Tab-separated table of C-alpha atoms in Angstrom:
chain	number	residue	atom	x	y	z
A	126	MET	CA	19.485	4.249	-164.522
A	127	TYR	CA	23.022	5.576	-164.439
A	128	ILE	CA	25.373	3.258	-162.584
A	129	CYS	CA	28.699	4.870	-163.361
A	130	LEU	CA	28.482	8.648	-163.252
A	131	CYS	CA	32.171	9.141	-164.030
A	132	HIS	CA	31.775	7.490	-167.453
A	133	GLY	CA	28.046	7.864	-168.040
A	134	VAL	CA	27.305	4.101	-168.059
A	135	THR	CA	23.716	2.919	-167.567
A	136	ASP	CA	22.382	-0.410	-166.247
A	137	LYS	CA	21.077	-1.157	-169.748
A	138	LYS	CA	24.565	-0.668	-171.246
A	139	ILE	CA	26.048	-2.987	-168.657
A	140	GLU	CA	23.341	-5.610	-169.402
A	141	GLN	CA	23.944	-5.287	-173.090
A	142	THR	CA	27.695	-5.728	-172.726
A	143	ILE	CA	27.050	-8.898	-170.629
A	144	ASP	CA	24.616	-10.136	-173.333
A	145	ASP	CA	27.379	-9.544	-175.854
A	146	GLY	CA	29.724	-11.882	-173.924
A	147	ALA	CA	31.298	-10.072	-170.947
A	148	THR	CA	31.333	-12.366	-167.899
A	149	THR	CA	33.674	-10.651	-165.448
A	150	MET	CA	34.131	-7.263	-163.784
A	151	ARG	CA	37.487	-7.035	-165.543
A	152	GLU	CA	35.797	-7.385	-168.944
A	153	LEU	CA	33.153	-4.823	-168.005
A	154	SER	CA	35.830	-2.400	-166.798
A	155	LYS	CA	37.882	-2.879	-169.942
A	156	GLU	CA	34.879	-2.351	-172.233
A	157	LEU	CA	32.923	0.310	-170.321
A	158	LYS	CA	35.522	1.735	-167.914
A	159	VAL	CA	33.240	1.021	-164.922
A	160	GLY	CA	35.134	1.033	-161.659
A	161	SER	CA	38.169	2.605	-163.203
A	162	GLN	CA	37.842	6.057	-161.638
A	163	CYS	CA	36.160	6.587	-158.286
A	164	GLY	CA	34.955	2.964	-157.869
A	165	LYS	CA	31.562	3.777	-156.347
A	166	CYS	CA	29.794	1.914	-159.174
A	167	CYS	CA	31.482	-1.425	-158.511
A	168	GLY	CA	28.873	-2.745	-156.062
A	169	CYS	CA	25.898	-2.073	-158.350
A	170	THR	CA	27.804	-3.334	-161.367
A	171	LYS	CA	28.575	-6.590	-159.599
A	172	LYS	CA	24.885	-7.051	-158.678
A	173	ILE	CA	23.867	-6.541	-162.283
A	174	LEU	CA	26.611	-8.947	-163.470
A	175	ASN	CA	25.591	-11.660	-160.985
A	176	ARG	CA	21.885	-11.291	-161.800
A	177	LYS	CA	22.480	-11.502	-165.538
A	178	LEU	CA	24.846	-14.507	-165.238
A	179	ILE	CA	22.250	-16.343	-163.174
A	180	GLU	CA	19.583	-15.549	-165.796
A	181	ILE	CA	21.872	-16.844	-168.588
A	182	ALA	CA	22.600	-19.994	-166.600
A	183	ASP	CA	18.914	-20.602	-165.973
A	184	ILE	CA	18.120	-20.144	-169.661
A	185	THR	CA	20.919	-22.507	-170.648
A	186	ASP	CA	19.632	-25.152	-168.224
A	187	GLN	CA	16.146	-24.869	-169.751
A	188	VAL	CA	17.477	-25.317	-173.275
A	189	ALA	CA	19.697	-28.315	-172.427
């Protein structure tokens, strides 16, 4: 699903960027330009970021 229409960024691309090491909105904005134009994508992007960071934390806890 397209999250940022201004820059053509999908939820999968955001998730991939988080998997590649991005952990903040600033990093996502720098890498993908989300939130840098109209800003309407920020809410959805934050939800995806939070969900992925929780998943990563849960996986880390299971491994440790």
